[in-house]
Short mmCIF file of C-alpha atoms in Angstrom, two decimals:
data_model
loop_
_atom_site.label_atom_id
_atom_site.label_comp_id
_atom_site.label_asym_id
_atom_site.label_seq_id
_atom_site.Cartn_x
_atom_site.Cartn_y
_atom_site.Cartn_z
CA UNK A 1 -26.00 0.83 24.73
CA UNK A 2 -24.14 0.85 21.39
CA UNK A 3 -23.41 4.59 21.70
CA UNK A 4 -22.12 4.06 25.21
CA UNK A 5 -19.78 1.31 24.02
CA UNK A 6 -18.53 3.49 21.17
CA UNK A 7 -17.89 6.37 23.55
CA UNK A 8 -16.05 4.06 25.94
CA UNK A 9 -13.95 2.67 23.07
CA UNK A 10 -13.01 6.16 21.92
CA UNK A 11 -12.09 7.19 25.44
CA UNK A 12 -9.90 4.11 25.89
CA UNK A 13 -8.26 4.76 22.51
CA UNK A 14 -7.46 8.31 23.57
CA UNK A 15 -5.90 7.17 26.84
CA UNK A 16 -3.83 4.53 25.04
CA UNK A 17 -2.63 7.05 22.46
CA UNK A 18 -1.57 9.47 25.18
CA UNK A 19 0.27 6.75 27.07
CA UNK A 20 1.93 5.55 23.86
CA UNK A 21 3.18 9.05 23.05
CA UNK A 22 4.36 9.72 26.59
CA UNK A 23 6.44 6.56 26.90
CA UNK A 24 7.89 6.36 23.40
CA UNK A 25 11.52 7.45 22.94
CA UNK A 26 11.92 10.42 20.64
CA UNK A 27 13.73 9.79 17.33
CA UNK A 28 17.39 10.58 16.94
CA UNK A 29 18.58 12.43 13.84
CA UNK A 30 21.87 11.60 12.15
CA UNK A 31 24.82 13.86 12.60
CA UNK A 32 25.70 15.73 9.41
CA UNK A 33 27.34 13.35 6.92
CA UNK A 34 26.94 10.27 9.13
CA UNK A 35 24.82 7.35 7.98
CA UNK A 36 22.50 6.27 10.78
CA UNK A 37 20.16 3.31 10.89
CA UNK A 38 17.82 1.59 13.29
CA UNK A 39 15.95 -1.71 13.03
CA UNK A 40 13.20 -3.38 15.03
CA UNK A 41 10.82 -6.32 14.78
CA UNK A 42 7.65 -7.01 16.71
CA UNK A 43 5.11 -9.80 16.90
CA UNK A 44 1.90 -8.01 15.89
CA UNK A 45 -0.31 -11.11 15.63
CA UNK A 46 -4.01 -10.47 16.00
CA UNK A 47 -6.28 -12.80 17.99
CA UNK A 48 -7.13 -16.31 16.86
CA UNK A 49 -10.55 -16.16 15.25
CA UNK A 50 -9.77 -13.39 12.79
CA UNK A 51 -10.26 -14.14 9.08
CA UNK A 52 -7.19 -15.03 7.03
CA UNK A 53 -6.83 -12.73 4.03
CA UNK A 54 -6.02 -14.14 0.60
CA UNK A 55 -8.39 -16.84 -0.61
CA UNK A 56 -12.09 -16.31 -1.28
CA UNK A 57 -13.03 -19.96 -1.67
CA UNK A 58 -12.72 -23.37 -0.03
CA UNK A 59 -12.51 -23.52 3.74
CA UNK A 60 -11.92 -19.77 4.00
CA UNK A 61 -15.42 -18.78 2.84
CA UNK A 62 -18.64 -19.29 4.83
CA UNK A 63 -20.44 -22.42 3.59
CA UNK A 64 -23.53 -20.59 2.29
CA UNK A 65 -21.83 -17.49 0.90
CA UNK A 66 -23.04 -14.85 0.12
CA UNK A 67 -25.21 -15.39 3.18
CA UNK A 68 -23.21 -14.10 6.18
CA UNK A 69 -22.37 -15.99 9.35
CA UNK A 70 -21.62 -13.26 11.84
CA UNK A 71 -19.03 -14.06 14.50
CA UNK A 72 -16.78 -11.89 16.67
CA UNK A 73 -14.30 -11.02 13.91
CA UNK A 74 -15.77 -12.59 10.76
CA UNK A 75 -18.83 -12.12 8.54
CA UNK A 76 -18.34 -13.73 5.13
CA UNK A 77 -15.22 -15.73 5.98
CA UNK A 78 -14.51 -18.47 8.49
CA UNK A 79 -12.46 -17.71 11.63
CA UNK A 80 -8.83 -18.77 11.94
CA UNK A 81 -8.11 -21.59 14.36
CA UNK A 82 -4.45 -21.11 15.30
CA UNK A 83 -1.01 -19.69 14.56
CA UNK A 84 1.79 -21.40 12.65
CA UNK A 85 4.01 -18.30 12.54
CA UNK A 86 3.65 -14.94 14.27
CA UNK A 87 2.63 -11.98 12.14
CA UNK A 88 5.81 -9.89 12.13
CA UNK A 89 6.14 -6.19 11.59
CA UNK A 90 9.74 -5.28 10.78
CA UNK A 91 11.18 -1.80 10.41
CA UNK A 92 14.43 -0.39 9.06
CA UNK A 93 15.03 3.37 9.17
CA UNK A 94 17.88 4.93 7.20
CA UNK A 95 19.16 8.49 7.61
CA UNK A 96 21.99 9.50 5.29
CA UNK A 97 23.00 12.47 7.46
CA UNK A 98 22.48 14.79 4.50
CA UNK A 99 18.83 15.55 5.01
CA UNK A 100 17.13 12.39 3.76
CA UNK A 101 15.40 9.62 5.67
CA UNK A 102 13.84 6.45 4.28
CA UNK A 103 12.02 3.72 6.19
CA UNK A 104 10.96 0.19 5.30
CA UNK A 105 7.93 -1.09 7.21
CA UNK A 106 7.14 -4.69 6.28
CA UNK A 107 4.22 -6.85 7.33
CA UNK A 108 3.28 -10.50 6.87
CA UNK A 109 0.05 -9.67 5.04
CA UNK A 110 -1.82 -10.12 1.78
CA UNK A 111 -1.29 -6.52 0.63
CA UNK A 112 -0.59 -3.04 1.88
CA UNK A 113 -3.64 -1.03 2.94
CA UNK A 114 -3.37 2.73 2.60
CA UNK A 115 -6.03 3.36 5.27
CA UNK A 116 -4.10 1.32 7.84
CA UNK A 117 -0.89 3.03 6.75
CA UNK A 118 -2.48 6.45 7.22
CA UNK A 119 -3.47 5.58 10.78
CA UNK A 120 0.09 4.43 11.49
CA UNK A 121 1.52 7.68 10.14
CA UNK A 122 -0.77 9.72 12.36
CA UNK A 123 0.24 7.68 15.42
CA UNK A 124 3.98 8.05 14.83
CA UNK A 125 3.55 11.77 14.12
CA UNK A 126 1.89 12.17 17.51
CA UNK A 127 4.77 10.20 19.06
CA UNK A 128 7.35 12.58 17.58
CA UNK A 129 8.56 10.69 14.52
CA UNK A 130 10.26 12.66 11.77
CA UNK A 131 9.03 10.20 9.14
CA UNK A 132 6.12 11.11 6.88
CA UNK A 133 3.98 9.62 4.16
CA UNK A 134 6.67 10.74 1.70
CA UNK A 135 9.51 8.54 2.93
CA UNK A 136 8.01 5.29 4.23
CA UNK A 137 7.80 2.12 2.16
CA UNK A 138 4.89 0.12 3.60
CA UNK A 139 5.32 -3.35 2.07
CA UNK A 140 3.38 -6.57 2.56
CA UNK A 141 4.79 -9.99 1.73
CA UNK A 142 1.62 -11.30 0.01
CA UNK A 143 1.16 -14.32 2.23
CA UNK A 144 -2.37 -15.66 1.81
CA UNK A 145 -2.50 -16.63 5.49
CA UNK A 146 -2.15 -13.20 7.08
CA UNK A 147 -4.62 -11.02 8.99
CA UNK A 148 -7.95 -10.01 7.46
CA UNK A 149 -10.68 -7.60 8.62
CA UNK A 150 -8.24 -4.67 8.70
CA UNK A 151 -9.18 -2.86 5.47
CA UNK A 152 -12.34 -0.86 4.70
CA UNK A 153 -12.16 -1.51 0.94
CA UNK A 154 -15.41 -3.24 0.01
CA UNK A 155 -14.16 -4.95 -3.15
CA UNK A 156 -11.78 -7.17 -1.19
CA UNK A 157 -14.13 -7.50 1.78
CA UNK A 158 -17.09 -8.79 -0.21
CA UNK A 159 -15.09 -10.98 -2.62
CA UNK A 160 -14.66 -12.24 0.17
CA UNK A 161 -10.84 -12.15 0.32
CA UNK A 162 -10.32 -10.02 3.44
CA UNK A 163 -13.79 -9.81 5.06
CA UNK A 164 -15.45 -6.74 6.54
CA UNK A 165 -13.39 -4.25 8.52
CA UNK A 166 -13.28 -4.76 12.29
CA UNK A 167 -12.29 -1.40 13.74
CA UNK A 168 -10.69 -2.75 16.91
CA UNK A 169 -8.43 -5.09 14.90
CA UNK A 170 -7.36 -2.28 12.58
CA UNK A 171 -6.54 -0.04 15.54
CA UNK A 172 -4.65 -2.77 17.39
CA UNK A 173 -2.52 -3.56 14.36
CA UNK A 174 -1.86 0.12 13.61
CA UNK A 175 -0.81 0.76 17.21
CA UNK A 176 1.64 -2.15 17.15
CA UNK A 177 3.10 -1.16 13.78
CA UNK A 178 3.58 2.40 15.06
CA UNK A 179 5.28 1.06 18.19
CA UNK A 180 7.69 -0.96 16.03
CA UNK A 181 8.60 2.15 14.04
CA UNK A 182 9.30 4.08 17.22
CA UNK A 183 11.46 1.22 18.53
CA UNK A 184 13.52 1.46 15.34
CA UNK A 185 13.84 5.22 15.88
CA UNK A 186 15.13 4.61 19.40
CA UNK A 187 17.68 2.10 18.06
CA UNK A 188 19.28 4.54 15.59
CA UNK A 189 23.09 4.38 15.57
CA UNK A 190 25.99 4.90 13.14
CA UNK A 191 25.85 2.35 10.34
CA UNK A 192 27.27 1.24 7.00
CA UNK A 193 25.40 -0.22 4.05
CA UNK A 194 25.67 -1.56 0.52
CA UNK A 195 23.28 -2.86 -2.13
CA UNK A 196 23.69 -5.64 -4.67
CA UNK A 197 21.53 -7.34 -7.27
CA UNK A 198 21.76 -11.09 -7.88
CA UNK A 199 20.24 -12.95 -10.85
CA UNK A 200 18.36 -15.93 -9.41
CA UNK A 201 16.78 -18.62 -11.57
CA UNK A 202 15.06 -21.98 -11.05
CA UNK A 203 13.32 -21.01 -7.80
CA UNK A 204 10.24 -19.47 -9.42
CA UNK A 205 8.03 -20.02 -12.49
CA UNK A 206 5.60 -17.97 -14.55
CA UNK A 207 2.19 -19.32 -13.66
CA UNK A 208 0.48 -17.66 -16.66
CA UNK A 209 2.65 -19.44 -19.24
CA UNK A 210 0.11 -22.25 -19.54
CA UNK A 211 -2.52 -19.75 -20.73
CA UNK A 212 -0.46 -17.08 -22.50
CA UNK A 213 1.19 -18.50 -25.64
CA UNK A 214 3.99 -15.92 -25.85
CA UNK A 215 5.13 -16.53 -22.26
CA UNK A 216 7.54 -19.27 -21.22
CA UNK A 217 7.50 -20.86 -17.78
CA UNK A 218 10.94 -19.39 -17.10
CA UNK A 219 9.79 -15.84 -17.93
CA UNK A 220 10.18 -14.58 -14.38
CA UNK A 221 11.90 -11.61 -12.79
CA UNK A 222 15.28 -13.01 -11.69
CA UNK A 223 16.46 -9.80 -10.00
CA UNK A 224 17.07 -10.38 -6.30
CA UNK A 225 17.97 -7.13 -4.58
CA UNK A 226 19.89 -7.25 -1.31
CA UNK A 227 20.30 -4.24 0.98
CA UNK A 228 22.88 -4.97 3.67
CA UNK A 229 22.96 -2.67 6.71
CA UNK A 230 25.57 -3.22 9.40
CA UNK A 231 26.43 -1.45 12.61
CA UNK A 232 29.63 0.60 12.67
CA UNK A 233 31.46 -2.34 14.27
CA UNK A 234 30.54 -4.57 11.32
CA UNK A 235 27.87 -6.65 13.04
CA UNK A 236 24.67 -7.21 11.10
CA UNK A 237 21.77 -4.86 11.76
CA UNK A 238 19.37 -5.67 8.93
CA UNK A 239 18.98 -7.30 5.54
CA UNK A 240 16.32 -6.21 3.07
CA UNK A 241 15.70 -8.69 0.27
CA UNK A 242 13.62 -7.88 -2.79
CA UNK A 243 12.46 -10.75 -5.00
CA UNK A 244 9.38 -11.54 -7.08
CA UNK A 245 7.23 -14.51 -6.08
CA UNK A 246 3.82 -15.29 -4.66
CA UNK A 247 4.56 -16.10 -1.03
CA UNK A 248 2.02 -18.89 -1.16
CA UNK A 249 2.62 -22.48 -0.16
CA UNK A 250 -0.43 -22.86 2.07
CA UNK A 251 -3.76 -23.20 0.28
CA UNK A 252 -7.30 -22.29 1.34
CA UNK A 253 -7.53 -25.34 3.61
CA UNK A 254 -5.00 -23.74 5.96
CA UNK A 255 -6.85 -21.91 8.72
CA UNK A 256 -3.83 -20.81 10.77
CA UNK A 257 -1.87 -17.57 10.56
CA UNK A 258 1.42 -17.97 8.71
CA UNK A 259 4.09 -15.83 7.07
CA UNK A 260 4.39 -18.69 4.55
CA UNK A 261 7.33 -18.92 2.13
CA UNK A 262 8.70 -15.38 2.55
CA UNK A 263 8.63 -15.86 6.31
CA UNK A 264 10.64 -19.07 5.96
CA UNK A 265 13.21 -17.13 3.95
CA UNK A 266 13.44 -14.37 6.55
CA UNK A 267 13.92 -16.86 9.38
CA UNK A 268 16.72 -18.59 7.48
CA UNK A 269 18.48 -15.28 6.79
CA UNK A 270 18.25 -14.22 10.42
CA UNK A 271 19.56 -17.60 11.56
CA UNK A 272 22.50 -17.36 9.15
CA UNK A 273 23.70 -13.78 9.67
CA UNK A 274 21.69 -12.30 12.55
CA UNK A 275 19.90 -8.99 12.61
CA UNK A 276 16.44 -8.34 11.17
CA UNK A 277 15.50 -9.69 7.73
CA UNK A 278 12.85 -7.70 5.87
CA UNK A 279 11.17 -9.00 2.70
CA UNK A 280 9.88 -6.65 0.01
CA UNK A 281 8.14 -8.33 -2.92
CA UNK A 282 8.54 -7.18 -6.53
CA UNK A 283 6.66 -7.73 -9.83
CA UNK A 284 5.22 -11.09 -8.80
CA UNK A 285 1.74 -10.87 -10.30
CA UNK A 286 2.34 -13.94 -12.48
CA UNK A 287 5.18 -15.58 -10.56
CA UNK A 288 4.80 -18.65 -8.32
CA UNK A 289 7.30 -20.75 -6.38
CA UNK A 290 8.82 -23.44 -8.61
CA UNK A 291 7.86 -27.09 -8.07
CA UNK A 292 9.47 -28.44 -4.91
CA UNK A 293 9.87 -25.04 -3.25
CA UNK A 294 6.96 -25.74 -0.91
CA UNK A 295 8.30 -29.11 0.25
CA UNK A 296 9.13 -29.37 3.93
CA UNK A 297 6.14 -27.54 5.33
CA UNK A 298 3.32 -29.00 7.38
CA UNK A 299 0.15 -27.99 9.21
CA UNK A 300 2.30 -26.88 12.13
CA UNK A 301 5.61 -25.72 10.57
CA UNK A 302 6.38 -23.52 7.56
CA UNK A 303 9.96 -24.72 7.03
CA UNK A 304 9.65 -24.72 3.27
CA UNK A 305 12.63 -25.78 1.17
CA UNK A 306 12.28 -22.70 -1.02
CA UNK A 307 12.74 -20.38 1.93
CA UNK A 308 16.15 -21.85 2.70
CA UNK A 309 17.21 -21.83 -0.96
CA UNK A 310 16.25 -18.18 -1.37
CA UNK A 311 17.95 -17.29 1.90
CA UNK A 312 21.16 -18.98 0.76
CA UNK A 313 21.27 -16.70 -2.29
CA UNK A 314 20.59 -13.62 -0.17
CA UNK A 315 23.30 -14.54 2.34
CA UNK A 316 25.85 -15.23 -0.42
CA UNK A 317 25.15 -11.92 -2.14
CA UNK A 318 25.30 -10.11 1.17
CA UNK A 319 28.72 -11.58 1.93
CA UNK A 320 30.07 -10.18 -1.35
CA UNK A 321 29.03 -6.59 -0.56
CA UNK A 322 31.25 -3.88 0.92
CA UNK A 323 29.15 -1.77 3.29
CA UNK A 324 30.20 1.87 3.65
CA UNK A 325 29.04 5.01 5.39
CA UNK A 326 29.51 6.95 2.15
CA UNK A 327 25.86 6.78 1.12
CA UNK A 328 23.53 9.41 -0.30
CA UNK A 329 19.80 8.75 -0.50
CA UNK A 330 17.46 10.80 -2.69
CA UNK A 331 13.70 10.29 -2.53
CA UNK A 332 10.61 11.48 -4.36
CA UNK A 333 6.89 11.13 -3.64
CA UNK A 334 3.60 11.53 -5.45
CA UNK A 335 -0.04 10.65 -4.81
CA UNK A 336 -1.61 9.86 -8.15
CA UNK A 337 -5.34 9.58 -8.95
CA UNK A 338 -6.20 6.54 -11.05
CA UNK A 339 -9.88 7.49 -11.28
CA UNK A 340 -12.89 5.23 -11.04
CA UNK A 341 -12.52 1.66 -12.22
CA UNK A 342 -13.24 0.35 -15.73
CA UNK A 343 -14.23 -3.18 -14.81
CA UNK A 344 -15.18 -4.28 -18.36
CA UNK A 345 -17.08 -7.32 -17.09
CA UNK A 346 -18.01 -9.11 -20.31
CA UNK A 347 -18.68 -12.82 -20.60
CA UNK A 348 -15.99 -13.04 -23.26
CA UNK A 349 -13.33 -11.48 -21.04
CA UNK A 350 -14.33 -12.99 -17.70
CA UNK A 351 -15.32 -16.51 -18.78
CA UNK A 352 -13.73 -16.80 -22.24
CA UNK A 353 -17.26 -17.38 -23.48
CA UNK A 354 -18.05 -16.05 -26.97
CA UNK A 355 -20.58 -18.61 -28.16
CA UNK A 356 -23.09 -20.98 -26.62
CA UNK A 357 -23.63 -20.94 -22.89
CA UNK A 358 -26.95 -21.18 -20.99
CA UNK A 359 -29.76 -20.06 -23.36
CA UNK A 360 -26.97 -19.23 -25.85
CA UNK A 361 -26.20 -16.14 -23.74
CA UNK A 362 -22.55 -16.00 -24.79
CA UNK A 363 -23.46 -15.83 -28.47
CA UNK A 364 -26.03 -13.10 -27.82
CA UNK A 365 -23.60 -11.08 -25.72
CA UNK A 366 -20.89 -11.35 -28.34
CA UNK A 367 -23.30 -9.67 -30.78
CA UNK A 368 -24.90 -7.20 -28.35
CA UNK A 369 -21.65 -6.30 -26.52
CA UNK A 370 -23.06 -6.98 -23.05
CA UNK A 371 -20.82 -5.10 -20.63
CA UNK A 372 -21.02 -4.35 -16.92
CA UNK A 373 -18.38 -1.63 -17.03
CA UNK A 374 -18.59 -0.76 -13.36
CA UNK A 375 -17.07 2.52 -12.25
CA UNK A 376 -16.45 1.86 -8.57
CA UNK A 377 -15.47 4.66 -6.22
CA UNK A 378 -13.10 5.04 -3.28
CA UNK A 379 -15.25 2.93 -0.95
CA UNK A 380 -14.47 -0.11 -3.07
CA UNK A 381 -10.82 0.33 -4.00
CA UNK A 382 -8.07 2.86 -3.39
CA UNK A 383 -8.08 5.17 -6.40
CA UNK A 384 -5.38 7.55 -5.16
CA UNK A 385 -2.34 5.44 -4.31
CA UNK A 386 0.89 7.06 -3.28
CA UNK A 387 4.34 6.21 -4.60
CA UNK A 388 7.81 6.52 -3.09
CA UNK A 389 10.93 6.39 -5.26
CA UNK A 390 14.53 6.31 -4.07
CA UNK A 391 18.03 6.58 -5.51
CA UNK A 392 20.93 5.17 -3.52
CA UNK A 393 24.35 6.56 -4.43
CA UNK A 394 26.99 4.21 -3.03
CA UNK A 395 30.45 4.66 -4.51
CA UNK A 396 30.02 4.56 -8.27
CA UNK A 397 26.65 2.77 -8.05
CA UNK A 398 23.32 4.53 -8.52
CA UNK A 399 20.55 2.12 -7.57
CA UNK A 400 16.97 3.13 -8.31
CA UNK A 401 13.82 1.80 -6.67
CA UNK A 402 10.12 2.61 -6.67
CA UNK A 403 6.96 1.33 -5.00
CA UNK A 404 4.09 -0.23 -6.95
CA UNK A 405 0.64 -0.37 -5.27
CA UNK A 406 -0.26 -3.96 -6.07
CA UNK A 407 0.62 -6.89 -8.31
CA UNK A 408 2.66 -5.92 -11.36
CA UNK A 409 3.18 -8.76 -13.85
CA UNK A 410 6.62 -9.55 -15.25
CA UNK A 411 6.20 -8.10 -18.75
CA UNK A 412 5.41 -4.54 -17.58
CA UNK A 413 7.96 -5.13 -14.83
CA UNK A 414 10.61 -5.86 -17.45
CA UNK A 415 9.69 -2.63 -19.23
CA UNK A 416 9.98 -0.61 -16.02
CA UNK A 417 13.42 -2.04 -15.26
CA UNK A 418 14.56 -1.29 -18.82
CA UNK A 419 13.34 2.29 -18.45
CA UNK A 420 15.33 2.65 -15.23
CA UNK A 421 18.49 1.41 -16.92
CA UNK A 422 17.89 3.89 -19.76
CA UNK A 423 17.60 6.69 -17.19
CA UNK A 424 21.12 5.92 -15.99
CA UNK A 425 20.47 3.81 -12.91
CA UNK A 426 23.14 1.17 -12.36
CA UNK A 427 20.60 -1.30 -11.02
CA UNK A 428 16.89 -1.30 -10.31
CA UNK A 429 14.49 -2.56 -7.66
CA UNK A 430 10.71 -2.78 -7.86
CA UNK A 431 9.04 -2.58 -4.46
CA UNK A 432 5.71 -4.25 -5.22
CA UNK A 433 2.70 -4.82 -2.98
CA UNK A 434 3.56 -1.50 -1.33
CA UNK A 435 1.59 1.51 -0.08
CA UNK A 436 -1.78 0.14 -1.33
CA UNK A 437 -3.26 -2.83 -3.18
CA UNK A 438 -5.01 -2.09 -6.46
CA UNK A 439 -5.20 -5.61 -7.85
CA UNK A 440 -3.24 -6.98 -10.83
CA UNK A 441 -1.42 -4.94 -13.47
CA UNK A 442 -0.98 -6.99 -16.69
CA UNK A 443 0.32 -5.73 -20.02
CA UNK A 444 -2.28 -4.39 -22.45
CA UNK A 445 -1.41 -7.21 -24.84
CA UNK A 446 -2.27 -9.84 -22.25
CA UNK A 447 -5.41 -7.98 -21.21
CA UNK A 448 -6.69 -7.64 -24.78
CA UNK A 449 -5.91 -11.13 -26.06
CA UNK A 450 -6.24 -13.61 -23.18
CA UNK A 451 -9.85 -13.98 -22.07
CA UNK A 452 -10.69 -15.74 -18.82
CA UNK A 453 -7.24 -15.13 -17.29
CA UNK A 454 -7.53 -14.60 -13.53
CA UNK A 455 -4.90 -11.86 -13.53
CA UNK A 456 -6.90 -9.99 -16.20
CA UNK A 457 -10.14 -10.32 -14.29
CA UNK A 458 -8.56 -8.47 -11.37
CA UNK A 459 -7.17 -5.65 -13.52
CA UNK A 460 -9.59 -2.87 -12.64
CA UNK A 461 -8.72 0.04 -14.93
CA UNK A 462 -9.13 -1.54 -18.35
CA UNK A 463 -6.48 -2.57 -20.89
CA UNK A 464 -4.22 0.33 -19.88
CA UNK A 465 -4.20 -0.63 -16.19
CA UNK A 466 -0.45 -1.29 -16.04
CA UNK A 467 0.39 1.92 -17.89
CA UNK A 468 -1.82 3.96 -15.56
CA UNK A 469 -0.22 2.43 -12.49
CA UNK A 470 3.40 2.48 -13.68
CA UNK A 471 3.38 5.96 -15.26
CA UNK A 472 3.64 7.84 -11.92
CA UNK A 473 6.50 5.53 -10.90
CA UNK A 474 8.40 6.37 -14.10
CA UNK A 475 7.82 10.09 -13.54
CA UNK A 476 9.29 9.92 -10.02
CA UNK A 477 12.30 7.94 -11.18
CA UNK A 478 12.90 10.49 -13.93
CA UNK A 479 12.85 13.29 -11.34
CA UNK A 480 15.65 11.76 -9.27
CA UNK A 481 17.66 9.96 -11.97
CA UNK A 482 21.46 10.18 -11.82
CA UNK A 483 22.98 13.22 -13.47
CA UNK A 484 24.67 12.36 -16.75
#
């Protein structure tokens, strides 16, 4: 019976794929020297009852974890019970008319999953897209109330922060994301664009400052990047905003899908200027919304004060830009092996326990160097993330940007931005939570000296985790840096 159902599912999937390809408009390429752009947004919400990815405790986890409670879509997590906000997929495709395309594909999710992204790429290839793995920025907002059960990575599934993969949910989401990309292709038209960076303070705080003595609460990444894309007639097509913060106002007691704080910001931008607003997070591993930013929300509405305040800054910066068709985009791509994990699970590091403990275990382990240094393979965590870097030449500006496959903390983020300035980039953007999700990337100093820190516990490649993750990004940026 199971084999028959699998065969039927595969047959249905094949028919749907064929129909999708047959009825999808083919992409339009830009005329030589003409900037073209296309934007689209689509409600890609999965059914009520799916797990919500983000928290592995409280109401989200089954009461007797790790004992499973198998339901239609959930195993180790409890099913969602409703929808506060739709799960949006938003797409912006840019073609500079000089041989380079770049696409932003954003999702209201906990993190980007490279397996899901690979399925999407295969679907759009079959539909005739000219985009490839090398020029798509797959970015997730990092809401903790987005869809779960869509990733095969066992580390997140068993935590349980995402729950076990449900194939039909993964395929449904991939199909809808691919359809959104093809809608953006079909909407391609002459366009103008500009990019600006705004320094924004007082809306976010460093959440690690209470545990890390050399960090202040205001040690955040203040860089708010704004990419304004208009139609040739001047009307707004899309706004990409890039800012570092955990898009988390709802806690684990929320059991309804929500785009949370970033979604509130996008709605406010779209209400103010029109078009499609796409959010791309940055180096937000240790950055939370400031006190008061989550006021205004409820169990049924996510109209958070912080969303409007952030949107106001985006809209103001956008208004000061001067979009032009004179744009050149240069991109670079690499897939970089990080290798098996170095988990370094010691009691001292994980629990800040160096003496005492049950049966004096912490004292013994401090002497004996107890260490579960697990070397997990690809089934558990993506060890071969890909990176996309871009340089935008607009007038006399040379703006650099690069994807980071997870949660970079502000200190290594500061170092990356400084490196980009030293390379000759006028301004810099970090596209975090993009292409894959490999956990947290703290500085080696923080990793080595602050035991028990949550962000350290989820750094999976040892004290040099951030260096390993950021090094490929630096290499790409060096390849495409402005000529001196």
